[in-house]
CSV table of C-alpha atoms and ligand atoms in Angstrom, one decimal:
chain,number,residue,atom,x,y,z
A,23,MET,CA,25.7,-9.0,-6.9
A,24,ILE,CA,24.3,-5.8,-5.4
A,25,TYR,CA,20.6,-5.1,-5.6
A,26,LEU,CA,19.9,-1.3,-5.4
A,27,ASP,CA,16.4,-1.2,-7.0
A,28,ASN,CA,14.2,-1.5,-3.9
A,29,ALA,CA,12.1,1.5,-5.1
A,30,ALA,CA,10.9,-0.6,-8.0
A,31,THR,CA,10.3,-3.7,-5.8
A,32,SER,CA,12.1,-4.8,-2.6
A,33,TRP,CA,14.3,-7.9,-2.9
A,34,PRO,CA,15.2,-10.1,-1.2
A,35,LYS,CA,12.2,-10.7,1.0
A,36,PRO,CA,12.2,-11.8,4.6
A,37,GLU,CA,12.4,-15.6,4.9
A,38,ALA,CA,8.9,-15.8,6.4
A,39,VAL,CA,7.5,-14.4,3.2
A,40,TYR,CA,8.8,-17.3,1.1
A,41,GLN,CA,7.6,-19.7,3.7
A,42,ALA,CA,4.1,-18.3,4.0
A,43,MET,CA,3.6,-18.5,0.2
A,44,ASP,CA,5.0,-22.0,-0.1
A,45,ASN,CA,2.9,-23.1,2.8
A,46,PHE,CA,-0.3,-21.7,1.3
A,47,MET,CA,0.4,-23.3,-2.1
A,48,ARG,CA,1.2,-26.7,-0.6
A,49,HIS,CA,-1.2,-27.0,2.3
A,50,THR,CA,-4.2,-24.6,1.9
A,51,GLY,CA,-4.6,-23.8,-1.8
A,52,ALA,CA,-8.4,-23.2,-1.7
A,53,ASN,CA,-10.5,-20.2,-2.8
A,54,PRO,CA,-11.2,-18.0,0.2
A,55,GLY,CA,-14.8,-17.0,1.0
A,56,ARG,CA,-16.4,-19.0,-1.8
A,57,SER,CA,-17.0,-22.4,-0.1
A,58,ALA,CA,-17.5,-23.3,3.5
A,59,HIS,CA,-15.1,-26.2,3.8
A,60,GLN,CA,-12.1,-26.0,6.1
A,61,LEU,CA,-9.5,-25.2,3.4
A,62,SER,CA,-11.6,-22.3,2.1
A,63,ILE,CA,-12.1,-21.0,5.6
A,64,GLU,CA,-8.4,-21.3,6.3
A,65,ALA,CA,-7.6,-19.3,3.1
A,66,GLY,CA,-10.0,-16.6,4.3
A,67,ARG,CA,-8.3,-16.5,7.6
A,68,ILE,CA,-4.9,-15.9,6.0
A,69,ILE,CA,-6.3,-12.9,4.1
A,70,TYR,CA,-8.1,-11.6,7.2
A,71,GLU,CA,-4.8,-11.8,9.2
A,72,THR,CA,-3.1,-9.8,6.5
A,73,ARG,CA,-5.8,-7.2,6.6
A,74,GLU,CA,-5.6,-7.0,10.4
A,75,SER,CA,-1.8,-6.7,10.4
A,76,LEU,CA,-2.1,-3.8,7.9
A,77,SER,CA,-4.7,-2.1,10.1
A,78,MET,CA,-2.2,-2.1,12.9
A,79,LEU,CA,0.5,-0.6,10.7
A,80,PHE,CA,-2.0,2.1,9.6
A,81,GLY,CA,-3.1,2.9,13.1
A,82,ILE,CA,-6.7,2.2,12.4
A,83,GLY,CA,-9.1,0.1,14.5
A,84,ASP,CA,-11.2,-1.4,11.7
A,85,PRO,CA,-9.4,-3.9,9.3
A,86,MET,CA,-12.3,-3.7,6.8
A,87,ARG,CA,-11.1,-0.2,5.8
A,88,ILE,CA,-8.3,-1.9,3.9
A,89,VAL,CA,-9.2,-3.1,0.4
A,90,PHE,CA,-6.7,-5.3,-1.5
A,91,THR,CA,-5.8,-4.5,-5.1
A,92,SER,CA,-3.1,-5.9,-7.5
A,93,ASN,CA,-0.8,-2.9,-6.9
A,94,ALA,CA,-0.7,0.8,-6.0
A,95,THR,CA,-1.7,1.7,-9.5
A,96,GLU,CA,-5.0,-0.1,-9.3
A,97,ALA,CA,-5.8,1.5,-5.9
A,98,LEU,CA,-5.1,5.0,-7.4
A,99,ASN,CA,-7.3,4.1,-10.4
A,100,VAL,CA,-10.2,3.0,-8.2
A,101,VAL,CA,-10.3,6.4,-6.6
A,102,ILE,CA,-9.4,8.7,-9.5
A,103,ARG,CA,-11.9,7.0,-11.9
A,104,GLY,CA,-14.5,6.1,-9.3
A,105,LEU,CA,-14.7,9.4,-7.3
A,106,LEU,CA,-14.3,12.2,-9.9
A,107,HIS,CA,-17.0,13.4,-12.3
A,108,PRO,CA,-16.9,16.0,-15.1
A,109,GLY,CA,-16.9,19.4,-13.5
A,110,ASP,CA,-14.9,18.3,-10.5
A,111,HIS,CA,-11.6,19.9,-9.8
A,112,VAL,CA,-8.5,17.9,-8.6
A,113,ILE,CA,-5.2,19.2,-7.3
A,114,THR,CA,-1.9,17.3,-7.6
A,115,SER,CA,1.9,18.0,-7.4
A,116,SER,CA,4.6,18.2,-10.0
A,117,MET,CA,6.4,15.2,-8.4
A,118,GLU,CA,3.9,12.5,-9.2
A,119,HIS,CA,4.4,9.1,-10.7
A,120,ASN,CA,2.5,8.2,-13.9
A,121,SER,CA,0.2,6.0,-11.9
A,122,VAL,CA,-1.3,9.3,-10.8
A,123,MET,CA,-0.7,11.5,-13.8
A,124,ARG,CA,-2.0,9.2,-16.5
A,125,PRO,CA,-5.4,8.5,-14.9
A,126,LEU,CA,-5.7,12.2,-14.1
A,127,ARG,CA,-4.9,13.2,-17.7
A,128,HIS,CA,-7.5,10.6,-18.8
A,129,MET,CA,-10.1,12.2,-16.5
A,130,GLU,CA,-9.2,15.6,-17.8
A,131,LYS,CA,-10.3,14.5,-21.3
A,132,LEU,CA,-13.7,13.5,-19.7
A,133,GLY,CA,-14.2,17.0,-18.2
A,134,VAL,CA,-12.4,16.9,-14.9
A,135,GLU,CA,-10.2,20.0,-14.2
A,136,VAL,CA,-6.7,19.2,-13.1
A,137,THR,CA,-4.3,21.6,-11.4
A,138,VAL,CA,-0.6,20.6,-11.0
A,139,VAL,CA,1.0,22.5,-8.2
A,140,LYS,CA,4.7,23.2,-8.9
A,141,CYS,CA,7.3,21.9,-6.5
A,142,SER,CA,10.9,23.3,-6.0
A,143,SER,CA,13.8,21.9,-7.9
A,144,GLU,CA,14.6,19.7,-4.9
A,145,GLY,CA,11.1,18.3,-5.1
A,146,PHE,CA,9.6,20.2,-2.1
A,147,LEU,CA,6.0,21.3,-2.0
A,148,ASN,CA,4.7,24.4,-0.3
A,149,PRO,CA,1.4,23.6,1.4
A,150,HIS,CA,0.4,27.2,0.9
A,151,ASP,CA,0.4,26.7,-2.9
A,152,VAL,CA,-2.1,23.8,-2.4
A,153,GLU,CA,-4.4,26.0,-0.4
A,154,GLN,CA,-4.2,28.7,-3.1
A,155,ALA,CA,-5.3,26.2,-5.7
A,156,VAL,CA,-8.5,25.1,-3.8
A,157,GLY,CA,-11.6,26.4,-5.5
A,158,PRO,CA,-15.4,25.8,-5.2
A,159,HIS,CA,-15.3,22.6,-7.2
A,160,THR,CA,-12.2,21.1,-5.7
A,161,ARG,CA,-13.1,17.5,-4.7
A,162,LEU,CA,-9.7,15.9,-4.2
A,163,VAL,CA,-6.0,16.6,-3.5
A,164,ILE,CA,-3.8,13.7,-4.5
A,165,LEU,CA,-0.1,13.7,-3.5
A,166,ASN,CA,2.9,11.5,-3.5
A,167,HIS,CA,4.1,10.9,0.1
A,168,ALA,CA,7.7,10.4,-1.1
A,169,SER,CA,9.1,10.8,-4.5
A,170,ASN,CA,10.3,7.6,-6.3
A,171,VAL,CA,12.8,9.7,-8.2
A,172,VAL,CA,14.6,11.6,-5.4
A,173,GLY,CA,12.9,10.4,-2.2
A,174,THR,CA,11.8,13.8,-1.2
A,175,LEU,CA,8.9,13.7,1.4
A,176,LEU,CA,5.9,15.9,0.7
A,177,PRO,CA,4.2,17.8,3.7
A,178,VAL,CA,1.2,15.4,3.9
A,179,ALA,CA,0.2,16.3,7.5
A,180,GLU,CA,0.3,20.1,6.7
A,181,VAL,CA,-1.8,19.6,3.6
A,182,GLY,CA,-4.1,17.3,5.5
A,183,GLN,CA,-5.0,20.2,7.9
A,184,ILE,CA,-5.8,22.4,4.9
A,185,THR,CA,-7.9,19.8,3.1
A,186,ARG,CA,-9.9,18.8,6.2
A,187,ARG,CA,-10.6,22.5,6.9
A,188,ARG,CA,-11.6,23.2,3.3
A,189,GLY,CA,-13.8,20.1,3.0
A,190,VAL,CA,-11.7,18.5,0.3
A,191,LEU,CA,-10.6,14.9,0.3
A,192,LEU,CA,-6.9,14.0,0.6
A,193,MET,CA,-5.5,11.0,-1.2
A,194,ILE,CA,-1.9,9.9,-0.6
A,195,ASP,CA,0.3,7.7,-2.9
A,196,ALA,CA,2.3,5.9,-0.2
A,197,ALA,CA,4.0,3.5,-2.6
A,198,GLN,CA,7.5,4.7,-1.4
A,199,THR,CA,6.7,5.2,2.3
A,200,MET,CA,4.6,2.4,3.6
A,201,GLY,CA,6.7,0.2,5.8
A,202,CYS,CA,9.8,2.5,6.0
A,203,TYR,CA,8.3,5.8,7.1
A,204,PRO,CA,5.6,6.3,9.9
A,205,VAL,CA,2.1,6.9,8.5
A,206,ASP,CA,-0.8,7.6,10.8
A,207,VAL,CA,-3.9,8.2,8.6
A,208,GLU,CA,-6.0,9.7,11.4
A,209,GLU,CA,-3.4,12.1,12.7
A,210,MET,CA,-2.4,13.2,9.2
A,211,HIS,CA,-6.0,13.6,8.1
A,212,ILE,CA,-5.6,11.2,5.2
A,213,ASP,CA,-8.9,10.1,3.6
A,214,LEU,CA,-7.6,7.7,1.1
A,215,LEU,CA,-4.2,6.0,0.7
A,216,ALA,CA,-2.8,3.8,-2.0
A,217,PHE,CA,0.1,1.4,-1.2
A,218,SER,CA,2.2,-1.2,-2.9
A,219,GLY,CA,2.5,-4.5,-1.2
A,220,HIS,CA,5.7,-5.4,-2.9
A,221,LYS,CA,8.0,-2.5,-1.9
A,222,GLY,CA,8.5,-1.5,1.8
A,223,LEU,CA,6.0,-4.1,3.0
A,224,TYR,CA,8.1,-7.0,1.5
A,225,GLY,CA,5.2,-8.8,-0.1
A,226,PRO,CA,5.4,-10.3,-3.6
A,227,GLN,CA,4.6,-8.4,-6.8
A,228,GLY,CA,0.9,-8.3,-7.6
A,229,THR,CA,-0.1,-7.1,-4.2
A,230,GLY,CA,-1.2,-3.6,-3.0
A,231,GLY,CA,-4.2,-1.9,-1.5
A,232,LEU,CA,-6.3,1.0,-0.6
A,233,TYR,CA,-7.3,2.5,2.7
A,234,ILE,CA,-10.7,4.2,2.7
A,235,ARG,CA,-11.8,6.4,5.6
A,236,LYS,CA,-15.2,5.4,6.9
A,237,GLY,CA,-18.1,6.8,4.8
A,238,ILE,CA,-16.2,7.8,1.7
A,239,GLU,CA,-16.9,4.5,0.0
A,240,SER,CA,-20.5,5.7,-0.8
A,241,SER,CA,-19.0,8.2,-3.3
A,242,ILE,CA,-16.6,5.9,-5.0
A,243,GLU,CA,-17.8,3.5,-7.7
A,244,PRO,CA,-15.9,0.3,-8.0
A,245,LEU,CA,-13.6,-0.4,-11.0
A,246,LYS,CA,-14.7,-4.0,-11.1
A,247,TYR,CA,-18.1,-5.6,-10.4
A,248,GLY,CA,-18.6,-9.3,-9.8
A,249,GLY,CA,-18.7,-12.2,-7.3
A,250,THR,CA,-17.5,-11.6,-3.8
A,251,GLY,CA,-18.7,-14.7,-2.0
A,252,SER,CA,-21.2,-12.5,-0.1
A,253,ARG,CA,-24.8,-11.7,-1.0
A,254,SER,CA,-24.7,-14.5,-3.6
A,255,GLU,CA,-28.4,-14.3,-4.2
A,256,HIS,CA,-28.3,-10.6,-5.1
A,257,GLU,CA,-27.4,-9.5,-8.6
A,258,TYR,CA,-26.2,-6.1,-7.3
A,259,GLN,CA,-22.8,-5.3,-6.0
A,260,PRO,CA,-22.5,-5.2,-2.1
A,261,ASP,CA,-22.0,-1.7,-0.8
A,262,PHE,CA,-19.9,-2.5,2.2
A,263,LEU,CA,-16.1,-2.8,2.6
A,264,PRO,CA,-14.0,-4.6,1.7
A,265,ASP,CA,-16.4,-6.6,-0.6
A,266,LYS,CA,-17.5,-3.6,-2.7
A,267,TYR,CA,-14.0,-3.3,-4.3
A,268,GLU,CA,-12.8,-6.9,-4.1
A,269,SER,CA,-14.7,-8.8,-6.8
A,270,GLY,CA,-13.2,-12.0,-8.2
A,271,THR,CA,-10.8,-14.6,-6.7
A,272,PRO,CA,-8.1,-12.7,-4.9
A,273,ASN,CA,-4.3,-13.2,-5.0
A,274,THR,CA,-4.4,-15.3,-1.9
A,275,VAL,CA,-0.9,-16.7,-2.3
A,276,GLY,CA,0.4,-13.1,-2.7
A,277,LEU,CA,-1.6,-11.9,0.3
A,278,ALA,CA,-0.2,-14.8,2.4
A,279,GLY,CA,3.3,-13.4,1.5
A,280,LEU,CA,2.2,-9.8,2.2
A,281,GLY,CA,0.9,-10.7,5.6
A,282,ALA,CA,4.3,-12.2,6.5
A,283,GLY,CA,6.0,-9.1,5.1
A,284,VAL,CA,3.8,-6.7,7.2
A,285,ARG,CA,4.4,-8.8,10.3
A,286,PHE,CA,8.1,-8.6,9.7
A,287,VAL,CA,7.8,-4.8,9.5
A,288,LEU,CA,5.8,-4.7,12.7
A,289,GLU,CA,8.4,-6.9,14.5
A,290,GLN,CA,11.3,-4.8,13.3
A,291,GLY,CA,9.5,-1.5,13.8
A,292,VAL,CA,9.0,1.1,11.2
A,293,ASN,CA,11.3,3.5,13.1
A,294,GLU,CA,14.1,0.9,13.1
A,295,ILE,CA,13.7,0.3,9.4
A,296,GLN,CA,13.6,4.1,8.8
A,297,LYS,CA,16.8,4.6,10.9
A,298,ARG,CA,18.7,1.9,9.1
A,299,GLU,CA,17.6,3.3,5.7
A,300,GLN,CA,18.7,6.8,6.7
A,301,VAL,CA,22.1,5.5,7.6
A,302,LEU,CA,22.4,3.9,4.1
A,303,THR,CA,21.1,7.0,2.4
A,304,ARG,CA,23.5,9.2,4.2
A,305,SER,CA,26.4,7.0,3.2
A,306,ILE,CA,25.4,7.1,-0.5
A,307,ILE,CA,24.9,10.8,-0.5
A,308,ASP,CA,28.1,11.6,1.4
A,309,GLY,CA,30.1,9.2,-0.7
A,310,LEU,CA,28.7,10.5,-4.1
A,311,LYS,CA,29.2,14.1,-3.0
A,312,ALA,CA,32.9,13.5,-2.5
A,313,ILE,CA,33.3,12.2,-6.1
A,314,PRO,CA,34.1,15.0,-8.7
A,315,GLY,CA,31.8,15.0,-11.7
A,316,VAL,CA,28.8,13.7,-9.8
A,317,THR,CA,25.6,15.7,-9.5
A,318,ILE,CA,23.1,14.5,-6.8
A,319,TYR,CA,19.4,15.6,-7.0
A,320,GLY,CA,17.0,16.5,-4.2
A,321,ASP,CA,17.8,17.6,-0.6
A,322,SER,CA,21.0,16.1,0.9
A,323,ASP,CA,19.4,15.7,4.4
A,324,PRO,CA,18.4,12.0,4.8
A,325,ARG,CA,15.7,13.0,7.3
A,326,LYS,CA,13.8,14.8,4.6
A,327,ARG,CA,13.6,11.8,2.2
A,328,VAL,CA,13.3,8.1,1.9
A,329,ALA,CA,16.1,5.8,0.7
A,330,VAL,CA,16.1,6.8,-3.0
A,331,VAL,CA,19.1,8.7,-4.4
A,332,SER,CA,19.2,10.0,-8.0
A,333,PHE,CA,22.5,11.3,-9.6
A,334,ASN,CA,24.2,11.9,-12.8
A,335,ILE,CA,27.8,11.8,-14.0
A,336,SER,CA,28.8,14.7,-16.2
A,337,GLY,CA,29.5,13.6,-19.8
A,338,LEU,CA,27.7,10.2,-19.4
A,339,ILE,CA,24.1,9.3,-20.1
A,340,PRO,CA,22.3,7.5,-17.2
A,341,SER,CA,21.6,4.3,-19.3
A,342,GLU,CA,25.3,4.1,-20.1
A,343,VAL,CA,26.3,4.4,-16.4
A,344,ALA,CA,23.7,1.8,-15.3
A,345,MET,CA,25.0,-0.6,-18.0
A,346,GLN,CA,28.5,-0.3,-16.8
A,347,LEU,CA,27.4,-0.7,-13.2
A,348,GLU,CA,25.8,-4.0,-14.1
A,349,GLU,CA,28.3,-5.3,-16.6
A,350,TYR,CA,31.5,-4.6,-14.7
A,351,HIS,CA,30.3,-4.4,-11.1
A,352,GLN,CA,27.1,-6.6,-10.9
A,353,ILE,CA,25.1,-3.7,-9.5
A,354,MET,CA,21.4,-3.6,-10.3
A,355,CYS,CA,19.8,-0.1,-10.4
A,356,ARG,CA,17.5,1.8,-12.6
A,357,PRO,CA,18.4,4.6,-15.1
A,358,GLY,CA,16.0,7.0,-16.9
A,359,LEU,CA,12.7,8.6,-16.0
A,360,HIS,CA,11.3,6.1,-13.5
A,361,CYS,CA,7.7,6.4,-14.8
A,362,SER,CA,7.8,10.1,-13.6
A,363,PRO,CA,8.4,12.5,-16.5
A,364,ILE,CA,6.8,15.4,-14.6
A,365,ALA,CA,9.1,14.9,-11.6
A,366,HIS,CA,12.1,15.0,-13.9
A,367,LYS,CA,10.8,18.2,-15.5
A,368,THR,CA,10.6,19.7,-11.9
A,369,LEU,CA,14.1,18.6,-11.1
A,370,GLY,CA,15.5,19.7,-14.5
A,371,THR,CA,16.6,16.2,-15.5
A,372,PHE,CA,14.1,15.7,-18.4
A,373,PRO,CA,14.4,14.0,-20.8
A,374,GLN,CA,17.7,12.2,-20.0
A,375,GLY,CA,16.7,11.2,-16.5
A,376,THR,CA,19.0,10.1,-13.7
A,377,ILE,CA,20.6,7.0,-12.3
A,378,ARG,CA,18.6,5.9,-9.3
A,379,LEU,CA,20.1,3.9,-6.4
A,380,SER,CA,17.5,2.6,-3.9
A,381,PRO,CA,18.9,0.6,-1.0
A,382,GLY,CA,16.6,-1.4,1.3
A,383,TYR,CA,16.7,-2.8,4.9
A,384,PHE,CA,18.8,-5.7,3.7
A,385,THR,CA,21.4,-3.6,2.0
A,386,SER,CA,24.8,-3.9,3.7
A,387,ASP,CA,27.4,-1.2,4.3
A,388,ASP,CA,29.7,-3.2,2.0
A,389,ASP,CA,27.1,-3.0,-0.8
A,390,ILE,CA,27.2,0.8,-0.5
A,391,GLU,CA,31.0,1.0,-0.4
A,392,GLY,CA,31.2,-1.4,-3.4
A,393,THR,CA,28.8,0.8,-5.3
A,394,LEU,CA,30.7,4.0,-4.5
A,395,GLU,CA,33.9,2.4,-5.6
A,396,ALA,CA,32.3,1.3,-8.9
A,397,VAL,CA,31.2,4.9,-9.6
A,398,ARG,CA,34.7,6.1,-8.9
A,399,ARG,CA,36.1,3.6,-11.4
A,400,ILE,CA,33.5,4.4,-14.1
A,401,ILE,CA,34.6,8.1,-13.8
A,402,ALA,CA,38.3,7.2,-13.8
A,403,THR,CA,37.9,5.0,-16.9
A,404,LYS,CA,35.9,7.8,-18.7
A,405,ALA,CA,38.8,10.2,-18.0
A,406,ARG,CA,41.3,7.9,-19.8
A,407,PHE,CA,39.4,8.1,-23.1
B,18,MET,CA,-21.9,-35.6,22.5
B,19,GLU,CA,-24.3,-34.1,20.0
B,20,THR,CA,-26.8,-33.2,22.8
B,21,ALA,CA,-25.8,-29.6,23.2
B,22,GLU,CA,-28.1,-26.8,22.0
B,23,TYR,CA,-26.6,-24.5,19.4
B,24,SER,CA,-27.3,-21.1,17.8
B,25,VAL,CA,-25.5,-19.4,15.0
B,26,VAL,CA,-24.5,-15.8,14.1
B,27,LEU,CA,-25.1,-14.9,10.5
B,28,PHE,CA,-22.9,-12.2,8.8
B,29,TYR,CA,-23.1,-10.1,5.7
B,30,SER,CA,-19.5,-10.9,4.7
B,31,THR,CA,-16.9,-13.6,5.1
B,32,SER,CA,-14.4,-11.0,6.3
B,33,ASN,CA,-16.8,-10.1,9.3
B,34,ALA,CA,-17.3,-13.8,10.1
B,35,LEU,CA,-13.5,-14.4,10.2
B,36,GLN,CA,-13.0,-11.2,12.2
B,37,ALA,CA,-15.6,-12.5,14.7
B,38,GLU,CA,-14.0,-15.9,14.9
B,39,LYS,CA,-10.6,-14.4,15.9
B,40,LEU,CA,-12.3,-12.2,18.4
B,41,PHE,CA,-14.1,-15.1,20.1
B,42,LYS,CA,-11.0,-17.3,20.2
B,43,LYS,CA,-9.3,-14.5,22.1
B,44,THR,CA,-12.1,-14.1,24.6
B,45,GLY,CA,-12.4,-17.8,25.2
B,46,VAL,CA,-16.1,-18.3,24.1
B,47,ALA,CA,-16.4,-21.7,22.5
B,48,ILE,CA,-17.3,-21.1,18.8
B,49,LYS,CA,-16.9,-22.9,15.4
B,50,LEU,CA,-17.2,-21.6,11.9
B,51,ILE,CA,-19.6,-23.8,10.0
B,52,PRO,CA,-21.4,-23.7,6.6
B,53,VAL,CA,-24.8,-21.9,6.9
B,54,PRO,CA,-27.4,-24.6,7.8
B,55,ARG,CA,-29.8,-25.2,4.8
B,56,GLN,CA,-32.9,-24.0,6.6
B,57,LEU,CA,-31.4,-20.5,7.1
B,58,SER,CA,-30.6,-17.9,4.4
B,59,SER,CA,-27.5,-15.7,4.7
B,60,ASP,CA,-25.5,-13.3,2.6
B,61,CYS,CA,-22.4,-15.2,3.5
B,62,GLY,CA,-21.7,-18.9,3.2
B,63,ILE,CA,-20.2,-19.4,6.7
B,64,CYS,CA,-21.6,-18.6,10.1
B,65,LEU,CA,-20.4,-18.9,13.7
B,66,ARG,CA,-21.9,-21.6,15.9
B,67,PHE,CA,-22.0,-21.3,19.7
B,68,ASP,CA,-23.6,-22.9,22.7
B,69,ARG,CA,-27.0,-21.3,23.1
B,70,PRO,CA,-26.5,-20.4,26.8
B,71,ASP,CA,-23.6,-18.1,25.7
B,72,GLU,CA,-25.9,-15.9,23.6
B,73,PRO,CA,-25.8,-12.8,26.0
B,74,SER,CA,-22.0,-12.8,26.0
B,75,VAL,CA,-21.8,-13.4,22.3
B,76,LYS,CA,-24.1,-10.5,21.6
B,77,ALA,CA,-22.2,-8.2,24.0
B,78,ILE,CA,-18.9,-9.0,22.4
B,79,LEU,CA,-20.1,-8.4,18.9
B,80,GLU,CA,-21.7,-5.1,19.9
B,81,LYS,CA,-18.7,-3.9,21.8
B,82,LYS,CA,-16.5,-4.5,18.7
B,83,GLN,CA,-19.2,-3.1,16.4
B,84,ILE,CA,-19.2,-6.1,14.1
B,85,GLU,CA,-22.3,-6.0,11.9
B,86,ILE,CA,-24.4,-9.1,11.9
B,87,GLN,CA,-27.4,-10.3,10.0
B,88,GLY,CA,-29.0,-12.1,12.9
B,89,ILE,CA,-28.7,-14.8,15.5
B,90,HIS,CA,-30.8,-18.0,15.1
B,91,PRO,CA,-31.2,-21.3,17.0
B,92,ILE,CA,-30.4,-24.4,15.0
C,526,PLP,C1,5.5,6.9,-6.1
C,526,PLP,C2,4.9,5.7,-6.8
C,526,PLP,N1,3.6,5.6,-7.0
C,526,PLP,C3,3.1,4.5,-7.6
C,526,PLP,C4,3.8,3.4,-8.0
C,526,PLP,C5,3.1,2.3,-8.6
C,526,PLP,O1,3.2,1.2,-7.8
C,526,PLP,P1,2.7,-0.3,-8.3
C,526,PLP,O2,3.8,-0.8,-9.2
C,526,PLP,O3,2.6,-1.1,-7.1
C,526,PLP,O4,1.5,-0.1,-9.0
C,526,PLP,C6,5.2,3.4,-7.7
C,526,PLP,C7,6.1,2.3,-8.1
C,526,PLP,O5,6.4,2.0,-9.1
C,526,PLP,C8,5.8,4.6,-7.1
C,526,PLP,O6,7.1,4.7,-6.9
């Protein structure tokens, strides 16, 4: 079996992730921060360690700037729904995932003005176009760091200079980059960043989070209110991080796994992971390019993208190709629109979509060769009909 | 051995208490996370106990790392 769906969620996970989760369930188990007994304190320590490891990965000094959520989608919703008010203007790109577009379209109905800046047919964004769209009421620019459809990287650092200069907040959807592409929130002038815990950070599903630059939390209402284990005698929500946005019992077993995943990334080094994934991406792109009848989308330079490759075979619909890849070759990938209709409109692949291959750090060279061979066979079989 | 004199640091949030615990373990100051003693009132259920004579170094470390505290009390 070959797993090439790491853009949806990474699998397998490093061994330490399974161990950390098993260990928590068997030997700690308690509710963190609620009681003061040793097991509860130990559960709290596990979460704190995960927060601290993430702060190292983000290049920030204060771990409390990281808020845990159940996925990147929730982190995006916290900001989009908690920061924007009727009359505000928000700018985004035409390469976004529905986890950005749907909450934005919802806010549009409530009176928020939304501008979608058009990207090129390879998925590139011109920072100048973002600057042109900034107006007197612009509150936020929200951008995908790398596309989950074609892997194209957006010019976050360049846009960060514009937003900082114009007094506009910058939020980044780093679901596809955290762990496999260097991110320095200070240097790139990122004010808010949403991440998935279950993709490039190797945690389990149901983990994710939000980085909030110091001071911005005073303008963002929480999505959820409730118990935090702190200020128990008060009936009002605490206003400090991370408690303001972390009501309710957390996913401690998940965060135990996420901590182990982040430490794995720190040990390997983001640059090493990136290098390996670029090699795999290059093999897929070069291999597919050499097959007649295959169209590849996005830029073909692996340095301008993350390890996500979308393609089509002429005369076959993506779901048919994916079905054959699975049925005859045991290759797991994802066909269709990948929750990003607007990105496919930009690429010219709407509504049929594409076949997406997303290798990960654990993908072998043989996996890639096997997949390329399978694509060749599918095309050869088609030709016989 | 229960003759030592202790004080505690109270925190606003559990995350801060756990951050401080880790910090002190690294610096070698003897501390222990304990439930907040009944006679004190705190926003967070746990606090850091230390030997009272260590108070100046405890304060200095917390200030240096800018960890917000609710107060320090003898127990
Ligand atoms: C670019 C992008 N944004 C957001 C998401 C949503 O992430 P999650 O499933 O963690 O909510 C994904 C993944 O599906 C993604 O690829």
